[in-house]
Structure formats: structure tokens, C-alpha cells
XYZ file of N, CA and C in Angstrom:
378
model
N 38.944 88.851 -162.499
C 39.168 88.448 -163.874
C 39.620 89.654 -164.690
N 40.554 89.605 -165.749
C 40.822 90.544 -166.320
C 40.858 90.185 -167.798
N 40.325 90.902 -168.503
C 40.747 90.755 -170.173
C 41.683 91.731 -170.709
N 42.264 90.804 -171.818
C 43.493 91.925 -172.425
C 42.428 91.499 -174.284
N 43.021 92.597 -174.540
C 42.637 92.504 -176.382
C 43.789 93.349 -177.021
N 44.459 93.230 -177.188
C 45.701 93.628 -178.195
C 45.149 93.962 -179.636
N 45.762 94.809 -180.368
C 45.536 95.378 -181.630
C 46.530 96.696 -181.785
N 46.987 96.801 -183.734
C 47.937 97.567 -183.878
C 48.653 96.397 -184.899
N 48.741 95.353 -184.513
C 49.620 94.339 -185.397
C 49.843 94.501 -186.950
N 50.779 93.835 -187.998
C 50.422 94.014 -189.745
C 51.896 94.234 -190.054
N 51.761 94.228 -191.190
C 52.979 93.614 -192.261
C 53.995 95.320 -192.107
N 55.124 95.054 -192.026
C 55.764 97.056 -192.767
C 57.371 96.267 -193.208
N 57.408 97.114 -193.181
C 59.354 96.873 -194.235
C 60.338 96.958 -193.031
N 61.140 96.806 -193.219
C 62.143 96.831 -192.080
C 62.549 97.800 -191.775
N 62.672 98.727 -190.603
C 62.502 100.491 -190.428
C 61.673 100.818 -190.236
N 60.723 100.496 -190.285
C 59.404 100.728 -190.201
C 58.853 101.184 -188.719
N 58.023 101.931 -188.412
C 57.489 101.715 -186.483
C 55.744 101.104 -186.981
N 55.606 100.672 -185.495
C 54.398 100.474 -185.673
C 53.840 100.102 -183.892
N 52.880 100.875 -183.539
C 52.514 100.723 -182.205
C 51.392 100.001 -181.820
N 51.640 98.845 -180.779
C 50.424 97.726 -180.278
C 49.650 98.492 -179.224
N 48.347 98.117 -179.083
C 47.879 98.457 -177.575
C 47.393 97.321 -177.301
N 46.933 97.504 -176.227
C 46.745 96.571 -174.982
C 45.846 96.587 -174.687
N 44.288 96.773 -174.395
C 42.792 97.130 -173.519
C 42.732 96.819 -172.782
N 42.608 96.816 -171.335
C 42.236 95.877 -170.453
C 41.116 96.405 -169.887
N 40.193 95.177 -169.009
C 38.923 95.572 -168.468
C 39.024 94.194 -167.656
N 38.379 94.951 -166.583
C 37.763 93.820 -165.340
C 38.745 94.117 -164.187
N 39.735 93.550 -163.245
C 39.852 93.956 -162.251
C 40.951 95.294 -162.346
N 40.852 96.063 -160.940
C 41.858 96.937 -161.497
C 43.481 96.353 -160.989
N 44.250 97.287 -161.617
C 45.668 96.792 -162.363
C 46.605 97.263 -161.293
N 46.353 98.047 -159.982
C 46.694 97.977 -158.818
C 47.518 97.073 -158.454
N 48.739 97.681 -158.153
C 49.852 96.378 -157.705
C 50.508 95.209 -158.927
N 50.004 95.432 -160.225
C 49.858 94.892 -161.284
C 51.339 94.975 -162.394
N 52.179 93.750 -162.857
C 52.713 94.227 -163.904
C 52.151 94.023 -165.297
N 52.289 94.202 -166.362
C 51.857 94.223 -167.623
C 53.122 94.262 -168.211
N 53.222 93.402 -169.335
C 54.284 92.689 -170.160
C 53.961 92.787 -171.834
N 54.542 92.765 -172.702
C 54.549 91.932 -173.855
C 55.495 90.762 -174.227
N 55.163 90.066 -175.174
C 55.908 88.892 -174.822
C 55.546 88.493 -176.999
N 56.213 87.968 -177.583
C 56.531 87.537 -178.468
C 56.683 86.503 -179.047
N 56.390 85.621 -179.856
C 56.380 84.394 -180.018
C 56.628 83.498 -181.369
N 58.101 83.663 -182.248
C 57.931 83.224 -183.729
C 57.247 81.684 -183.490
N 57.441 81.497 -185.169
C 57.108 80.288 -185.291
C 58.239 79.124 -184.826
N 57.752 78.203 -184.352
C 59.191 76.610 -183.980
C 59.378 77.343 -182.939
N 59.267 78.535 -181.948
C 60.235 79.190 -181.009
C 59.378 79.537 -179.718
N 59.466 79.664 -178.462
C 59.537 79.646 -177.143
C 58.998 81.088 -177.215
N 57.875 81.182 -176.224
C 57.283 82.543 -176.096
C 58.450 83.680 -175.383
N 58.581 84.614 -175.868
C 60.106 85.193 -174.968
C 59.709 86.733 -174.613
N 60.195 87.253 -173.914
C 60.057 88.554 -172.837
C 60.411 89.388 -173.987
N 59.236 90.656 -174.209
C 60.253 92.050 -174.834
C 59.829 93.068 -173.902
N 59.063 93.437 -173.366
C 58.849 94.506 -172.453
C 58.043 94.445 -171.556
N 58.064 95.150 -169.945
C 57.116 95.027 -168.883
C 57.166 96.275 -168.141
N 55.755 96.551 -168.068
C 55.627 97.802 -166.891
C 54.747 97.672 -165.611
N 55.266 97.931 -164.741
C 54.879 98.028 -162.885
C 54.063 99.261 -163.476
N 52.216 99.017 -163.417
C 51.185 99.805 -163.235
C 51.417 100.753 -162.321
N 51.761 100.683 -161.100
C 51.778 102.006 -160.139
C 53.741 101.927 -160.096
N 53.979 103.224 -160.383
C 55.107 103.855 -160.616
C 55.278 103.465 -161.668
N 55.051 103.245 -162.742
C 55.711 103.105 -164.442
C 56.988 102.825 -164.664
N 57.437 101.937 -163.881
C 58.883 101.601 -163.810
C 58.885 100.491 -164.853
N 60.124 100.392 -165.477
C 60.219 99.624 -167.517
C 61.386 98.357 -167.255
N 61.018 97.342 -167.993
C 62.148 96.622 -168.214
C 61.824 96.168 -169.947
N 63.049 95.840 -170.098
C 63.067 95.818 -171.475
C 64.195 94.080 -172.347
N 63.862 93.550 -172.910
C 64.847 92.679 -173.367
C 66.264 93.420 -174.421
N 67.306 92.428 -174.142
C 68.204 93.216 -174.010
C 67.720 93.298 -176.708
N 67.447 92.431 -176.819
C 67.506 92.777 -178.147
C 66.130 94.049 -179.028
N 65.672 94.455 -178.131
C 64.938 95.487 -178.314
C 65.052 97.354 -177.364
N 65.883 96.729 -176.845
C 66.426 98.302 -175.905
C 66.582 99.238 -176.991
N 66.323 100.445 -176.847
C 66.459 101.237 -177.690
C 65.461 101.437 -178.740
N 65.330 100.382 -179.211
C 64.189 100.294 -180.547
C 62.464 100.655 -180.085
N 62.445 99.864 -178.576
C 60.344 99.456 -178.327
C 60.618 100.540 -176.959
N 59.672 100.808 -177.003
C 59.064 101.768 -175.635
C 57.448 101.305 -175.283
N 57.301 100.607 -173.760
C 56.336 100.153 -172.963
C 55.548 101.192 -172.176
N 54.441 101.371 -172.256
C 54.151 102.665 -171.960
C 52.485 102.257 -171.063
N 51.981 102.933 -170.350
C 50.536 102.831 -169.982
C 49.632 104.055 -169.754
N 48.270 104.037 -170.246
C 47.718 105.354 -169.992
C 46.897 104.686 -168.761
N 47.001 105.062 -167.505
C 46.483 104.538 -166.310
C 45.115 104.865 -166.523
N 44.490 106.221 -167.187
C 42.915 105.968 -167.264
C 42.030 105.401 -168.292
N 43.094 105.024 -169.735
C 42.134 104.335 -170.271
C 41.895 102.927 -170.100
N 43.303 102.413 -169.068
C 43.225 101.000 -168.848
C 43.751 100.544 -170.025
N 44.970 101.456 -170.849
C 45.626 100.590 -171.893
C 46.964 100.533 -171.686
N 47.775 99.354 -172.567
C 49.507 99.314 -172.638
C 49.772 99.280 -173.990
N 50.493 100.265 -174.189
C 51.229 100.103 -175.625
C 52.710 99.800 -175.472
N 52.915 99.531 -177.020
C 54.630 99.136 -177.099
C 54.586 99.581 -178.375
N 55.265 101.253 -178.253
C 55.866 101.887 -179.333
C 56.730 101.109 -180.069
N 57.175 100.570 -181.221
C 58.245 99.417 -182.042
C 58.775 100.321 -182.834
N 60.041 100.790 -183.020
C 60.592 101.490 -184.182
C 61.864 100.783 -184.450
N 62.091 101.328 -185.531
C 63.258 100.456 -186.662
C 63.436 99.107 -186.350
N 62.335 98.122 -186.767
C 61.737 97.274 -186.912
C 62.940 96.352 -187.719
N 62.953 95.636 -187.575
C 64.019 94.127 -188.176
C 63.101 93.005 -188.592
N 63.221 92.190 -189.539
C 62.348 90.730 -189.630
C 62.557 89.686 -188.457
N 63.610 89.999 -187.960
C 63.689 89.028 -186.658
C 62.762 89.570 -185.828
N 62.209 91.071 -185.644
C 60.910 90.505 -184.648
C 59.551 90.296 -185.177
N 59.742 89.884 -186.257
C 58.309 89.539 -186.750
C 57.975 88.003 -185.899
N 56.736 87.905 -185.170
C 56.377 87.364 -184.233
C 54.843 87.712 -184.160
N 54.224 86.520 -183.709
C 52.648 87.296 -182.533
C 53.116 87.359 -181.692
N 52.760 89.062 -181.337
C 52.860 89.291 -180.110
C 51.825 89.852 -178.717
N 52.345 88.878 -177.656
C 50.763 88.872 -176.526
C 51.297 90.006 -175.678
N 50.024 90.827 -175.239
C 49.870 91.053 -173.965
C 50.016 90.342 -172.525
N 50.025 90.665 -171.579
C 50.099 89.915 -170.375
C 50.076 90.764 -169.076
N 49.186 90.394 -168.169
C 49.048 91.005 -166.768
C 49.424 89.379 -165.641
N 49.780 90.162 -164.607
C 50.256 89.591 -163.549
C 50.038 90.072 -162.390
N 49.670 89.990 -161.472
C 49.789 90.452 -160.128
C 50.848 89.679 -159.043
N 51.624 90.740 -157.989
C 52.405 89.654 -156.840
C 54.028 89.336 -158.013
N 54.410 90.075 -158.777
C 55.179 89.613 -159.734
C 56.509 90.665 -159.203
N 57.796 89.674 -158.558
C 58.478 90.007 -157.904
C 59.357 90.229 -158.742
N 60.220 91.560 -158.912
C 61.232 91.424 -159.787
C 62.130 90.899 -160.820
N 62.779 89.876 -159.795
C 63.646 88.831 -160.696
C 62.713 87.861 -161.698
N 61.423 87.660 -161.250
C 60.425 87.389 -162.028
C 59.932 87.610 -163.265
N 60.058 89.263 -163.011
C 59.395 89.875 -164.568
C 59.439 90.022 -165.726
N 60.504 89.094 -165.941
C 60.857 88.345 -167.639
C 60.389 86.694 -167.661
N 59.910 86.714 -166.716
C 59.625 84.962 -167.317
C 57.895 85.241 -167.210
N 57.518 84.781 -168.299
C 56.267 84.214 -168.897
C 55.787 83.798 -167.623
N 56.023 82.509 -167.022
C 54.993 81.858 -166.309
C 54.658 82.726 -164.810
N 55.270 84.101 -164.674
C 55.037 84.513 -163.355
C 53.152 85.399 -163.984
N 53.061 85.942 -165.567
C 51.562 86.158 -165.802
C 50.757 85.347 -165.994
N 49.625 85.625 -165.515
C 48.219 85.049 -165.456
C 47.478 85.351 -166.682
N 47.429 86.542 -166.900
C 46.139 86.920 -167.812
C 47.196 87.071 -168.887
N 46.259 87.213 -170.197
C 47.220 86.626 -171.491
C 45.834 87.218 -172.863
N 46.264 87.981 -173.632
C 45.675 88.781 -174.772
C 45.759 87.272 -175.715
N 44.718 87.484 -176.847
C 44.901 86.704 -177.959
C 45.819 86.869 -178.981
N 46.643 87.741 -178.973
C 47.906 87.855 -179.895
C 47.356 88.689 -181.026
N 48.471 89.308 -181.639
C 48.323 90.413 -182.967
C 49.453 89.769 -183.683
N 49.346 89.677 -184.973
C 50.482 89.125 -185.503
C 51.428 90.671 -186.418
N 52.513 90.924 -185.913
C 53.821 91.466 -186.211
C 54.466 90.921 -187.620
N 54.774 91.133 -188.682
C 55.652 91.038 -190.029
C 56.144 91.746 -190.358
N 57.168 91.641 -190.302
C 58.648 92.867 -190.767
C 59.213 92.527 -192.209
N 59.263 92.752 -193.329
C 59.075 91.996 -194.597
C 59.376 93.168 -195.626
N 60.555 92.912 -196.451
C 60.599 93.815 -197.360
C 60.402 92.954 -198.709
């Protein structure tokens, strides 16, 4: 079993950075990817970033490249997603997510994670 708890979320202006973490506790993350994932309102939960726990290898959606950086500190058991120059289009809650067995071509779709944070809510708002 694994828990995620996300925090970092809140209102800033557009330009703005603002960095999420991730907590996790319970099994270890071995073989493991870890994701964030985004979700406006009326709209489809959608991929912004994922990292492979052993080797820190990144994928990224193509409308945040450049802007978010996915990151993990392997001993505190956390994931962040650095966000800079922030737009109102990604104002969203946005979840955490772990997966194990998560094969490449996989690692943008939602339904290949299991474990799933309660969301932080994101507002980009001038």
C-alpha cells in the first residue's frame, strides 16, 4: 500500500512559480513511476509530468516543457514539480500518482497508476 499527500498548491498571478510535493509512505518506490497529473473543471484528468524512481529519467507534456521540472529526493520519499511562468490555463487540481510495472508507452496515461494523492488545488489569476 502506498500513500501520496500532495501540498504546495494556492492562488499567484500569471509568472508566477510555485512548487508541489508529493510524500509518500508505505511500500518502497523500487521499480516505481511517479507522475503528476492535472485536472480543470468540465475536463479529463491529463498527464503533466512523470519520473522512473530508480534512474530519474523525466517525461514531460508537451504544453509544460520548459516551464515544470519533476524531480525526487529518493530519501525523503518525496516528488516535486517545480511550476514556473505559470499561465491561467494551468490552473487545475493537481494529483500525485505512483505506479508500478509502468511500461513506457504507458507513462502518460492515467489509468496505467494505482496510487493517487488527494489533490492540491493550483490558481493562476491576475
Amino acid at each position: 500500500q502506498v500513500q501520496l499527500v500532495e501540498s504546495g498548491g494556492g492562488t499567484v498571478q500569471p509568472g508566477d512559480s510555485l512548487r508541489l510535493s508529493c510524500a509518500a509512505s508505505g511500500r518502497t518506490f523500487t521499480n516505481a513511476a511517479t507522475g503528476w497529473f492535472r485536472q480543470a473543471p468540465g475536463a479529463e484528468r491529463e498527464f503533466v509530468a512523470a519520473i522512473r524512481w530508480s534512474g530519474g529519467s523525466t517525461h514531460y507534456a508537451d504544453s509544460v516543457k520548459g516551464r515544470f521540472t519533476i524531480s525526487r529526493d529518493v530519501k525523503k520519499n518525496t516528488i516535486y514539480l517545480q511550476m514556473n511562468s505559470l499561465k491561467p490555463e494551468d490552473s487545475a487540481v493537481y494529483y500525485c500518482a505512483a505506479g508500478y510495472g509502468v511500461i513506457l508507452s504507458a507513462i502518460r496515461d492515467k489509468n496505467a497508476y494505482f496510487y493517487w494523492g488527494q489533490g492540491t488545488q493550483v490558481t493562476v489569476s491576475s
